[in-house]
Coordinates of C-alpha atoms and ligand atoms in Angstrom, one line a residue:
M16 CA 111.5 38.9 94.0
T17 CA 111.2 42.1 95.7
K18 CA 112.3 43.8 92.8
K19 CA 110.1 41.7 90.3
I20 CA 106.8 43.0 92.4
F21 CA 107.9 46.2 92.7
K22 CA 108.8 46.5 88.9
G23 CA 105.2 45.1 88.2
I24 CA 103.4 47.4 90.6
L25 CA 105.1 50.1 88.9
F26 CA 104.8 49.0 85.7
T27 CA 100.9 48.6 86.0
A28 CA 100.7 52.1 87.5
F29 CA 102.5 53.4 84.4
L30 CA 100.3 51.7 82.2
T31 CA 97.3 52.6 84.1
M32 CA 98.0 56.3 84.1
L33 CA 99.0 56.4 80.2
A34 CA 95.5 54.8 79.4
C35 CA 93.7 57.5 81.9
M36 CA 95.8 60.1 79.6
T37 CA 94.9 58.9 76.7
F38 CA 91.4 58.9 77.7
I39 CA 91.4 62.1 79.0
I40 CA 92.8 63.7 75.8
G41 CA 90.6 61.7 73.6
V42 CA 87.5 63.3 75.6
Q43 CA 89.3 66.8 75.6
Y44 CA 89.7 66.5 71.7
Q45 CA 86.0 65.8 71.2
I46 CA 84.6 68.2 73.9
Y47 CA 87.0 71.2 72.0
S48 CA 86.0 69.6 68.4
D49 CA 82.3 69.6 69.3
S50 CA 82.8 73.4 70.6
Q51 CA 84.7 74.5 67.5
L52 CA 81.9 73.4 65.5
Q53 CA 79.1 75.0 67.9
S54 CA 81.0 78.3 67.2
L55 CA 81.5 77.9 63.5
K56 CA 77.6 77.0 63.4
S57 CA 76.6 80.3 65.3
K58 CA 79.3 82.2 63.2
A59 CA 77.9 80.9 60.1
E60 CA 74.1 81.8 61.5
L61 CA 75.2 85.5 62.1
I62 CA 76.9 85.8 58.6
S63 CA 73.8 84.4 57.0
Q64 CA 71.5 86.4 58.7
S65 CA 73.6 89.4 57.8
I66 CA 73.9 88.5 54.1
E67 CA 70.1 87.7 54.1
N68 CA 69.7 91.4 55.5
G69 CA 71.6 92.8 52.4
T70 CA 75.2 92.8 53.5
E71 CA 77.7 92.3 50.5
I72 CA 79.8 89.2 51.0
Q73 CA 82.5 90.9 50.4
S74 CA 82.7 93.1 53.5
F75 CA 83.7 89.9 55.3
D76 CA 87.4 89.9 53.4
G77 CA 88.9 90.9 56.6
C78 CA 87.5 87.9 58.6
E79 CA 89.7 85.4 60.6
E80 CA 87.8 82.6 59.8
R81 CA 87.5 81.5 56.1
I82 CA 84.3 82.0 54.6
T83 CA 83.3 80.8 51.2
L84 CA 79.8 80.9 49.2
I85 CA 79.1 78.2 46.7
S86 CA 76.7 77.9 44.2
P87 CA 73.9 75.0 44.5
D88 CA 76.1 73.3 41.1
G89 CA 79.2 73.5 43.6
T90 CA 81.0 76.2 41.9
V91 CA 82.7 78.5 44.3
I92 CA 81.4 82.0 43.9
Y93 CA 83.3 83.7 46.7
D94 CA 86.4 83.1 49.2
N95 CA 87.9 85.4 51.5
K96 CA 91.0 83.7 52.0
L97 CA 91.9 82.0 48.5
D98 CA 90.9 83.2 44.8
S99 CA 87.4 81.7 44.1
G100 CA 88.2 81.3 40.3
S101 CA 91.1 78.9 41.0
L102 CA 88.9 76.4 43.2
E103 CA 87.9 73.7 42.3
N104 CA 84.0 72.4 42.4
H105 CA 82.8 71.7 45.9
A106 CA 79.6 69.9 45.2
L107 CA 81.1 66.4 46.3
R108 CA 82.6 68.1 49.9
S109 CA 80.4 66.1 52.4
E110 CA 79.3 69.3 54.4
I111 CA 77.9 71.1 51.2
K112 CA 76.2 67.8 49.8
D113 CA 74.5 68.0 53.8
A114 CA 73.7 71.4 53.5
L115 CA 72.1 71.2 49.8
N116 CA 70.0 68.1 51.3
T117 CA 68.9 69.3 54.6
G118 CA 69.9 72.7 55.0
S119 CA 73.2 72.6 56.9
G120 CA 76.1 70.4 57.1
S121 CA 79.3 69.8 59.1
S122 CA 82.5 68.2 58.7
V123 CA 86.1 67.7 60.1
R124 CA 88.6 66.5 57.3
Y125 CA 91.8 67.5 55.9
S126 CA 91.5 69.9 53.3
D127 CA 93.8 69.3 49.9
T128 CA 93.3 73.0 49.1
L129 CA 95.3 74.5 52.4
S130 CA 96.7 71.0 53.2
Q131 CA 96.0 70.8 56.7
S132 CA 92.9 69.8 58.9
N133 CA 89.9 71.9 58.9
S134 CA 86.4 72.0 60.6
Y135 CA 83.7 72.7 58.2
Y136 CA 80.1 74.1 58.4
A137 CA 77.6 74.6 55.6
L138 CA 74.3 76.6 55.8
K139 CA 71.8 76.6 52.9
L140 CA 70.7 80.6 52.4
S141 CA 67.7 81.5 50.9
D142 CA 68.8 82.1 47.7
G143 CA 69.9 78.4 47.3
N144 CA 73.4 79.4 47.6
I145 CA 75.4 77.6 50.5
L146 CA 77.7 79.6 52.9
R147 CA 80.4 77.5 54.4
I148 CA 82.7 78.7 57.2
S149 CA 85.7 77.0 58.3
E150 CA 88.8 77.2 60.8
N151 CA 91.9 75.4 61.3
G152 CA 90.4 71.9 62.9
I153 CA 91.5 71.0 66.4
T154 CA 94.5 68.0 66.3
V155 CA 95.2 65.7 69.0
F156 CA 98.5 67.2 69.1
S157 CA 96.9 70.7 69.6
V158 CA 95.3 69.0 72.6
I159 CA 98.5 67.5 73.8
L160 CA 100.0 70.6 73.5
Q161 CA 97.5 72.5 75.6
L162 CA 97.6 69.9 78.2
L163 CA 101.2 69.5 78.6
P164 CA 101.9 71.3 81.7
P165 CA 99.2 69.6 83.7
I166 CA 100.3 66.4 82.1
C167 CA 103.9 66.5 83.1
A168 CA 102.6 67.7 86.8
I169 CA 100.2 64.6 86.8
I170 CA 102.9 62.3 85.7
I171 CA 105.5 63.5 88.1
F172 CA 103.3 63.5 90.9
T173 CA 101.8 60.1 90.0
S174 CA 105.3 58.6 89.3
V175 CA 106.3 59.8 92.6
L176 CA 103.3 58.3 94.2
A177 CA 103.2 55.3 92.3
L178 CA 106.8 54.8 93.5
F179 CA 106.1 54.8 97.2
L180 CA 102.8 52.8 96.7
A181 CA 104.8 50.2 95.1
Y182 CA 107.4 50.0 97.9
F183 CA 104.9 50.1 100.7
V184 CA 102.6 47.1 99.0
T185 CA 105.8 45.1 98.0
Q186 CA 107.0 45.4 101.7
N187 CA 103.2 44.7 102.8
I188 CA 103.2 41.7 100.6
L189 CA 106.5 40.3 101.2
K190 CA 106.6 40.7 105.0
P191 CA 104.4 37.5 105.6
I192 CA 106.3 35.6 103.4
N193 CA 109.9 36.8 105.0
A194 CA 108.4 36.0 108.1
I195 CA 107.8 32.0 107.5
D196 CA 109.7 30.0 110.1
P197 CA 111.4 27.2 108.3
Q198 CA 111.3 25.2 111.6
N199 CA 107.5 25.8 111.9
P200 CA 106.0 26.8 108.4
K201 CA 102.4 28.4 108.6
I202 CA 100.5 30.1 106.1
E203 CA 98.5 33.6 107.1
S204 CA 95.2 34.3 105.9
G205 CA 95.0 36.0 102.4
Y206 CA 97.8 33.8 101.4
E207 CA 96.4 30.8 100.2
E208 CA 98.1 30.8 96.9
I209 CA 101.8 30.0 98.7
E210 CA 100.1 26.6 100.5
P211 CA 101.8 24.5 98.2
L212 CA 105.1 26.6 99.0
I213 CA 104.2 25.8 102.9
T214 CA 103.6 22.2 102.3
R215 CA 106.6 21.7 100.4
L216 CA 108.7 23.6 103.1
R217 CA 107.1 21.3 105.7
F218 CA 108.1 18.1 103.7
Q219 CA 111.6 19.4 102.9
K220 CA 111.7 20.3 107.0
N221 CA 111.0 16.8 108.1
K222 CA 113.1 15.3 105.6
I223 CA 116.4 17.2 106.8
N224 CA 115.6 16.8 110.4
R225 CA 115.6 13.1 108.9
Q226 CA 118.7 13.3 107.3
I227 CA 120.2 15.3 110.0
A228 CA 119.4 12.5 112.6
E229 CA 121.0 10.0 110.5
L230 CA 123.9 11.8 110.1
T231 CA 124.2 12.6 113.7
R232 CA 124.1 9.0 114.2
S233 CA 126.5 7.9 111.6
Q234 CA 128.9 10.4 112.7
K235 CA 128.7 9.6 116.5
E236 CA 129.3 6.0 115.6
F237 CA 132.0 6.7 113.4
E238 CA 133.6 9.0 116.6
I239 CA 132.8 6.1 119.0
I240 CA 134.4 3.5 116.7
S241 CA 137.5 5.7 115.7
D242 CA 138.4 7.1 119.4
N243 CA 138.2 3.6 121.0
M244 CA 140.6 2.2 118.3
S245 CA 144.2 1.9 119.3
E246 CA 145.5 2.4 116.0
G247 CA 145.8 6.4 115.0
M248 CA 143.6 7.3 112.2
L249 CA 143.9 10.1 109.9
L250 CA 141.7 11.1 107.0
T251 CA 143.1 13.7 104.3
D252 CA 141.7 15.1 101.0
K253 CA 143.8 14.3 97.8
N254 CA 146.2 17.3 98.4
G255 CA 147.3 15.8 101.8
T256 CA 145.3 18.3 104.0
I257 CA 144.0 16.8 107.3
L258 CA 140.2 16.5 107.2
T259 CA 140.1 14.6 110.6
H260 CA 141.6 12.3 112.9
N261 CA 141.1 10.0 116.2
K262 CA 142.1 9.9 119.9
S263 CA 144.9 7.8 119.3
I264 CA 146.8 10.4 116.9
T265 CA 147.1 12.7 119.6
S266 CA 148.2 10.2 122.2
I267 CA 150.9 9.3 119.5
F268 CA 152.0 12.9 118.5
G269 CA 150.5 15.0 121.3
T270 CA 147.8 17.3 121.6
L271 CA 147.6 19.0 118.3
D272 CA 145.3 21.3 116.5
I273 CA 145.9 19.6 113.0
D274 CA 142.5 19.3 111.2
G275 CA 142.9 21.4 108.1
K276 CA 146.7 21.5 108.3
N277 CA 149.2 19.5 105.8
L278 CA 149.9 15.8 106.7
L279 CA 153.8 16.8 107.2
V280 CA 153.1 19.0 109.9
L281 CA 152.6 15.8 111.8
N282 CA 156.1 14.7 111.0
R283 CA 158.7 15.6 108.1
S284 CA 160.5 12.0 108.0
R285 CA 161.2 9.9 105.5
A286 CA 158.3 7.9 106.1
F287 CA 155.5 10.5 106.2
R288 CA 157.1 12.1 103.0
E289 CA 156.4 8.7 100.9
V290 CA 152.7 8.6 102.8
F291 CA 152.3 12.2 101.1
D292 CA 154.0 11.1 98.0
G293 CA 151.1 8.2 98.2
I294 CA 148.2 10.7 98.8
I295 CA 149.7 13.1 95.9
E296 CA 149.9 10.2 93.5
A297 CA 146.6 8.0 94.8
K298 CA 148.7 4.8 95.7
H299 CA 148.7 2.4 98.6
T300 CA 151.6 2.6 100.9
E301 CA 153.0 0.9 103.7
T302 CA 155.9 2.4 105.8
L303 CA 157.8 2.0 109.1
F304 CA 158.0 5.0 111.3
K305 CA 160.2 4.9 114.2
T306 CA 160.8 7.2 117.1
D307 CA 163.5 6.8 120.0
E308 CA 161.0 4.3 122.0
K309 CA 158.6 3.2 119.5
C310 CA 157.6 1.4 116.1
Y311 CA 154.8 2.4 114.0
E312 CA 153.5 0.9 111.1
I313 CA 151.7 3.3 108.7
T314 CA 149.3 2.3 105.8
E315 CA 147.7 4.5 103.4
S316 CA 144.9 3.9 101.3
P317 CA 143.6 6.1 98.9
V318 CA 140.0 6.7 98.8
I319 CA 138.4 6.5 95.1
D320 CA 135.0 8.2 93.9
E321 CA 132.6 6.5 91.7
N322 CA 134.5 8.4 88.7
S323 CA 137.8 6.4 89.6
M324 CA 139.2 9.7 91.0
S325 CA 141.0 10.0 94.2
C326 CA 139.2 12.2 96.6
G327 CA 141.6 11.7 99.7
A328 CA 143.1 9.1 101.5
V329 CA 142.9 7.0 104.9
I330 CA 145.8 6.5 106.9
F331 CA 146.3 4.2 109.6
I332 CA 149.0 4.5 112.0
I333 CA 149.7 1.1 114.2
D334 CA 152.0 0.9 117.2
I335 CA 154.1 -2.5 116.3
T336 CA 156.9 -1.8 119.1
E337 CA 155.7 -5.0 121.0
K338 CA 155.4 -6.9 117.6
Q339 CA 158.9 -6.0 117.1
E340 CA 160.1 -6.7 120.5
R341 CA 158.5 -10.0 120.5
E342 CA 160.1 -11.0 117.3
R343 CA 163.4 -9.6 118.3
L344 CA 162.8 -11.7 121.4
R345 CA 162.1 -14.6 119.5
R346 CA 165.2 -14.4 117.1
E347 CA 167.2 -14.3 120.0
F348 CA 165.7 -16.6 121.9
T349 CA 166.2 -19.4 118.7
A350 CA 170.0 -18.3 118.3
N351 CA 170.3 -18.4 122.0
V352 CA 168.9 -22.0 122.4
S353 CA 170.9 -23.2 119.3
H354 CA 174.0 -22.0 121.2
E355 CA 172.8 -23.1 124.6
L356 CA 172.4 -26.9 123.0
K357 CA 175.1 -26.7 121.0
T358 CA 177.7 -26.3 124.1
P359 CA 176.6 -29.7 125.7
L360 CA 176.4 -31.6 122.5
T361 CA 179.7 -30.4 121.4
S362 CA 181.3 -31.8 124.8
I363 CA 179.3 -34.9 124.6
L364 CA 180.3 -35.6 120.9
G365 CA 184.2 -34.9 122.0
F366 CA 184.2 -37.2 124.9
S367 CA 182.2 -40.0 123.1
E368 CA 184.7 -39.6 120.1
L369 CA 187.4 -40.0 122.7
I370 CA 185.8 -43.2 124.0
K371 CA 185.2 -44.6 120.6
N372 CA 188.5 -44.1 119.2
G373 CA 190.1 -46.1 122.3
I374 CA 192.2 -42.8 123.2
A375 CA 190.9 -42.8 126.6
D376 CA 192.4 -44.9 129.4
P377 CA 189.6 -47.2 131.3
E378 CA 190.1 -44.9 133.9
D379 CA 189.7 -41.5 131.8
A380 CA 187.0 -43.4 130.1
K381 CA 185.0 -43.2 133.2
D382 CA 185.3 -39.5 134.2
F383 CA 184.3 -39.0 130.6
G384 CA 181.6 -41.1 131.0
A385 CA 180.6 -38.9 134.1
D386 CA 180.9 -35.9 132.1
I387 CA 178.7 -37.3 129.0
H388 CA 176.2 -37.8 132.0
R389 CA 176.6 -34.3 133.4
E390 CA 176.1 -32.5 130.1
T391 CA 173.1 -35.2 129.0
K392 CA 171.5 -34.3 132.3
R393 CA 172.0 -30.3 131.8
L394 CA 171.0 -30.9 128.0
I395 CA 167.5 -32.4 129.3
S396 CA 166.8 -30.1 131.8
L397 CA 167.6 -27.3 129.2
V398 CA 165.3 -29.1 126.9
N399 CA 162.6 -29.4 129.8
D400 CA 163.0 -25.6 130.7
I401 CA 162.4 -24.6 126.8
I402 CA 159.2 -27.0 126.8
K403 CA 158.1 -25.6 130.0
L404 CA 158.3 -22.0 128.7
S405 CA 156.7 -23.0 125.3
R406 CA 153.8 -24.5 127.3
L407 CA 153.5 -21.6 129.1
D408 CA 153.7 -19.4 125.9
E409 CA 150.7 -21.6 124.8
G410 CA 148.6 -21.2 128.3
A411 CA 148.6 -25.0 128.9
F412 CA 149.6 -24.9 132.2
M413 CA 146.4 -22.6 132.6
T414 CA 144.1 -25.3 133.6
A415 CA 141.0 -24.9 135.7
S416 CA 142.0 -22.8 138.9
E417 CA 141.6 -24.8 142.1
S418 CA 141.3 -23.9 145.8
L419 CA 144.9 -24.2 147.0
N420 CA 146.9 -23.9 150.6
L421 CA 150.0 -21.6 149.8
K422 CA 151.6 -23.1 152.9
N423 CA 150.9 -26.8 152.0
T424 CA 152.3 -26.0 148.4
V425 CA 155.5 -24.1 150.2
N426 CA 156.0 -27.0 152.6
E427 CA 156.1 -29.5 149.8
I428 CA 158.6 -27.7 148.1
T429 CA 161.0 -26.9 150.9
E430 CA 160.9 -31.0 151.7
K431 CA 161.5 -31.7 147.9
L432 CA 164.6 -29.6 148.0
R433 CA 166.0 -30.2 151.8
P434 CA 168.5 -32.8 150.5
I435 CA 169.7 -30.4 148.1
A436 CA 169.9 -27.6 150.3
E437 CA 171.6 -30.0 152.9
Q438 CA 174.3 -31.0 150.6
K439 CA 175.0 -27.2 150.3
N440 CA 174.9 -26.8 153.9
V441 CA 172.0 -24.2 153.6
E442 CA 169.0 -24.5 156.1
I443 CA 165.6 -24.1 154.3
T444 CA 162.6 -23.3 156.7
A445 CA 158.8 -22.7 155.6
E446 CA 156.8 -20.0 158.2
G447 CA 153.8 -18.4 157.8
I448 CA 150.0 -19.3 158.3
D449 CA 147.3 -21.2 156.2
T450 CA 146.4 -18.9 153.2
E451 CA 144.1 -20.0 150.3
I452 CA 144.3 -18.8 146.8
Q453 CA 142.4 -20.0 143.7
A454 CA 144.9 -20.9 141.3
P455 CA 146.3 -24.2 139.1
E456 CA 148.4 -25.7 141.5
A457 CA 151.2 -26.9 138.8
L458 CA 151.9 -23.3 138.0
V459 CA 152.1 -22.3 141.5
F460 CA 154.2 -25.0 142.4
E461 CA 156.7 -24.9 139.3
M462 CA 157.1 -20.7 139.9
L463 CA 158.1 -21.3 143.8
Y464 CA 160.4 -24.3 143.1
N465 CA 162.3 -22.3 140.8
L466 CA 162.6 -19.3 143.1
C467 CA 163.4 -21.8 146.4
D468 CA 165.8 -23.7 144.2
N469 CA 167.6 -20.4 143.1
A470 CA 168.0 -19.1 146.7
I471 CA 169.6 -22.8 147.6
K472 CA 171.7 -22.7 144.3
Y473 CA 173.2 -18.8 145.0
N474 CA 173.6 -19.1 148.5
K475 CA 176.7 -19.6 150.7
V476 CA 177.8 -22.5 152.8
G477 CA 176.0 -22.4 155.9
G478 CA 173.3 -19.8 155.0
S479 CA 169.8 -20.2 155.0
V480 CA 166.6 -19.8 153.0
T481 CA 162.9 -18.5 155.0
V482 CA 159.9 -19.3 152.8
T483 CA 157.1 -16.9 154.5
V484 CA 153.2 -17.3 153.6
G485 CA 150.7 -14.7 154.4
T486 CA 148.4 -12.0 153.6
R487 CA 149.4 -8.3 153.7
N488 CA 146.8 -5.6 152.3
H489 CA 144.4 -8.4 151.6
R490 CA 146.8 -10.1 149.2
P491 CA 148.4 -13.4 149.7
F492 CA 152.1 -13.6 149.5
V493 CA 155.2 -15.8 149.4
T494 CA 158.3 -14.2 150.3
I495 CA 161.6 -16.3 149.3
K496 CA 164.6 -14.9 151.5
D497 CA 168.0 -16.3 151.2
T498 CA 171.3 -15.1 152.8
G499 CA 173.4 -16.1 149.3
I500 CA 175.8 -13.8 146.9
G501 CA 172.9 -11.3 146.3
I502 CA 172.5 -9.4 142.7
A503 CA 174.3 -6.3 142.0
P504 CA 171.8 -3.5 140.6
E505 CA 172.6 -3.6 137.2
H506 CA 171.5 -7.3 136.5
R507 CA 168.4 -6.9 138.6
D508 CA 166.2 -5.7 135.6
R509 CA 168.1 -8.4 133.1
I510 CA 167.8 -11.9 135.5
F511 CA 164.2 -12.3 134.3
E512 CA 165.2 -12.6 130.6
R513 CA 165.4 -15.8 128.9
F514 CA 169.0 -17.5 129.2
Y515 CA 170.2 -14.2 131.2
T516 CA 172.7 -15.3 134.1
V517 CA 175.0 -13.2 136.0
D518 CA 177.9 -15.9 136.4
K519 CA 177.5 -18.2 133.5
S520 CA 179.7 -21.0 135.3
R521 CA 178.2 -20.6 138.3
S522 CA 175.0 -21.3 137.2
K523 CA 176.2 -24.0 134.9
N524 CA 177.8 -25.9 137.4
G525 CA 174.7 -25.5 139.6
G526 CA 172.7 -27.1 136.5
G527 CA 171.3 -23.8 135.9
T528 CA 169.9 -23.0 132.3
G529 CA 169.3 -19.2 132.7
L530 CA 165.4 -20.3 132.1
G531 CA 164.3 -20.5 135.9
L532 CA 163.4 -16.9 136.5
S533 CA 161.8 -16.6 132.8
I534 CA 159.3 -19.3 133.8
V535 CA 158.9 -17.8 137.2
K536 CA 157.8 -14.4 135.2
H537 CA 155.8 -15.8 132.6
S538 CA 154.0 -18.2 135.6
A539 CA 153.6 -14.9 137.7
S540 CA 152.1 -12.8 134.7
A541 CA 149.6 -15.7 134.0
L542 CA 148.5 -16.0 137.4
G543 CA 147.9 -12.0 137.5
A544 CA 150.6 -12.2 140.3
D545 CA 153.2 -9.1 141.0
I546 CA 157.0 -10.1 141.7
T547 CA 159.3 -7.6 143.8
L548 CA 163.0 -8.0 144.1
E549 CA 165.2 -6.9 147.1
S550 CA 169.0 -7.8 146.9
V551 CA 172.0 -6.5 148.7
L552 CA 175.3 -7.9 147.1
N553 CA 177.1 -10.7 149.4
K554 CA 174.0 -10.5 151.9
G555 CA 171.2 -11.9 150.2
T556 CA 168.0 -11.4 148.1
E557 CA 164.5 -11.2 148.9
I558 CA 161.5 -12.1 146.3
T559 CA 158.1 -11.9 147.1
V560 CA 155.3 -13.0 145.0
R561 CA 151.8 -11.2 145.9
F562 CA 148.8 -13.0 144.1
P563 CA 145.7 -11.2 143.5
Q564 CA 143.1 -11.1 146.0
Ligands
ADP626 P1 169.6 -20.0 136.3 O1 169.2 -21.2 135.6 O2 171.0 -19.8 136.1 O3 169.6 -20.2 137.7 P2 167.7 -18.1 136.3 O4 166.8 -17.7 135.3 O5 166.7 -19.0 137.4 O6 168.8 -19.0 135.8 O7 168.5 -17.0 137.1 C1 169.0 -16.3 136.6 C2 170.1 -15.5 137.4 O8 169.8 -14.7 138.3 C3 171.3 -16.6 137.6 O9 172.3 -17.2 136.7 C4 171.7 -16.0 139.3 O10 173.0 -15.5 138.4 C5 170.7 -14.9 139.3 N1 169.8 -15.6 140.5 C6 168.7 -16.0 140.5 N2 168.0 -16.2 141.9 C7 169.0 -15.6 142.6 C8 169.3 -15.7 143.9 N3 168.2 -15.9 144.8 N4 170.7 -14.9 144.4 C9 171.3 -14.2 143.8 N5 171.2 -14.8 142.3 C10 170.5 -15.2 142.1

C-alpha cells in the first residue's frame, strides 16, 4: 500500500510537471513567434521606407533576412537569397494576398521553396509591389533547445522535491491507518472513507473473540475429560508424531516431553511398532503391551477426514493388569474347585464300589461308611464355602447395615465354638468392652467365626484362644490371639488366597477347605475393615480386624 500511494503521488507530480512544461514551452513558443513577426514588421517598414526614398533594392543583397519583391500579379521581381527567375508565382501566398488586400500580411508556414518553416511579413509599397521579408521560423524544438538547461534543472529539482513530498505525504496518510488498534478499532477524523473497513474490523474482532472463547471452552472441557481419564490417551498425526497426550500417559511412561516427537520414543516394543504401522496404514489396531508389573491394552483408531483421508490417529492405553489377574484367578479357582471336589468324590466312589460289590467285610463296611460320611461332610462344607465366596463376590451379604454390638457377636461365636475347643483341649475366652459398629451382622459373624475357628484348629493341645473387643484410635477392633502353631513368614502373604493351605493334610483333617481366610479377606474388604497379622512360628498367631470409624 505504501508503495502504491508513493508511486501514485510521484506519478501525479510527474504528470503535473509535464503538463506545466508543455504549457510553458507553448507560451514561450507563442511569445517568440510574436516577437519575430514584430521584428520582421519593423524591418519591413524600414526597408520599405528606404526603397520609397529611392534606395535600390539590390543594395539589400547582403542582408541576413530573405527579402523578396513581388509584383501585384504575383511575379517575383527580386529575391536576395534565390534567383527570382526560378521562383514560381507568389500570388496565392496568404501573406501576399493579405498585403494586396489590406496593405500588410503575415504568416508562419512551411516553405516549399526553402523546405523549412519560415515566418513572413509582407508590406504593400506605394507602387503596388509587395515587399516581403522572411526569416527562419521559430520551431517548438528550437524553443525546447533554448529552454533545455532550465528545464533540466527544474525536472531534477521537482523530481527530488516530489520524491520527498511523496514519501512524507505517504507516511502521513498511512500513520493513522497503521495506528489502528485491532482490539479497539477507531476511526480518526478525516478518514471517513475507511469507516466500512473499521466496521468490518470490529465485526471480525467480535467474531474472533467469540470463536476463541468457544475454542478455549472446548479445549478446557477436553483437558478436564482427558486428564481425568484413567486410560492413557494420545493423539498423533498421520506420520505417528505425537500431537497431544493426557496425564495418564505421563503416569504410565513417566514425565516425558513427548509432544512433537515420534510415537516410538515412548517405547520401541513390538506392540508399539504394530500401533505405529497401523497409523501409517490408517487401519485399526488392538494389541497388548506388557511391562514387568503391568499389562496394557493399546487400541489405535485412525482419524479419517471428510475426504476419506487419514489425518492422524487416536490411541487409548488401558491398564488391564487387574482384569488379567482376575481372569487368571478365576481360571485358577475353577481348576482348584474341580480338583478339590474330585478328591472326595473319588474317595466316595471308591468306598461305595467296595460296599456295592460286596468286597468289604461287614466290619470294614462300617469304616467305609464313616469315610464316605467324612468325605461327604467335607464336600458339603467345600460347596458351602464356594457358595459363600460367590455370594460375597455378588455382594449378597451387603444387606442394610445395622447397629451391632461386637462384644455380643464375639460372645456368641465363642459359645458356639466352645464344644469344639474343649474337644481339642483349647481354652477360648472373650474379653473387652461393648463396642458398637454399623454393619450387616451375618457378614461380621461369618468373618470372626472363621478366624476363631482357625485359631482353635491350628492350636496346640492345652493351648488358648483370646478374643478381645475394643476401640483404638477411634476405630473398633477385634483381636484373635492364639497360642498355636504359628505361620512361617513365607506363607503369611499367601494364606488369604483361595485354596491356599500351609499343611494340606492338617487342614483337611481339621475339616478345612482352604477357603476360610479368602472369605475373611472378602468380608473385610466389603466392610471396609483392615486385617493385620502377626505370627511367631510354634508360638502363636494374632489377627486383628479394624473396622471403619
Ligand atoms: P483352611 O480351611 O485350610 O483353614 P484357611 O483359608 O482358613 O483354610 O486358612 C489357610 C491356611 O492358613 C490354613 O491351611 C493354615 O495353614 C493357615 N492358618 C490359618 N489360620 C491360622 C492360625 N490361626 N494359625 C496358624 N495357621 C493358620
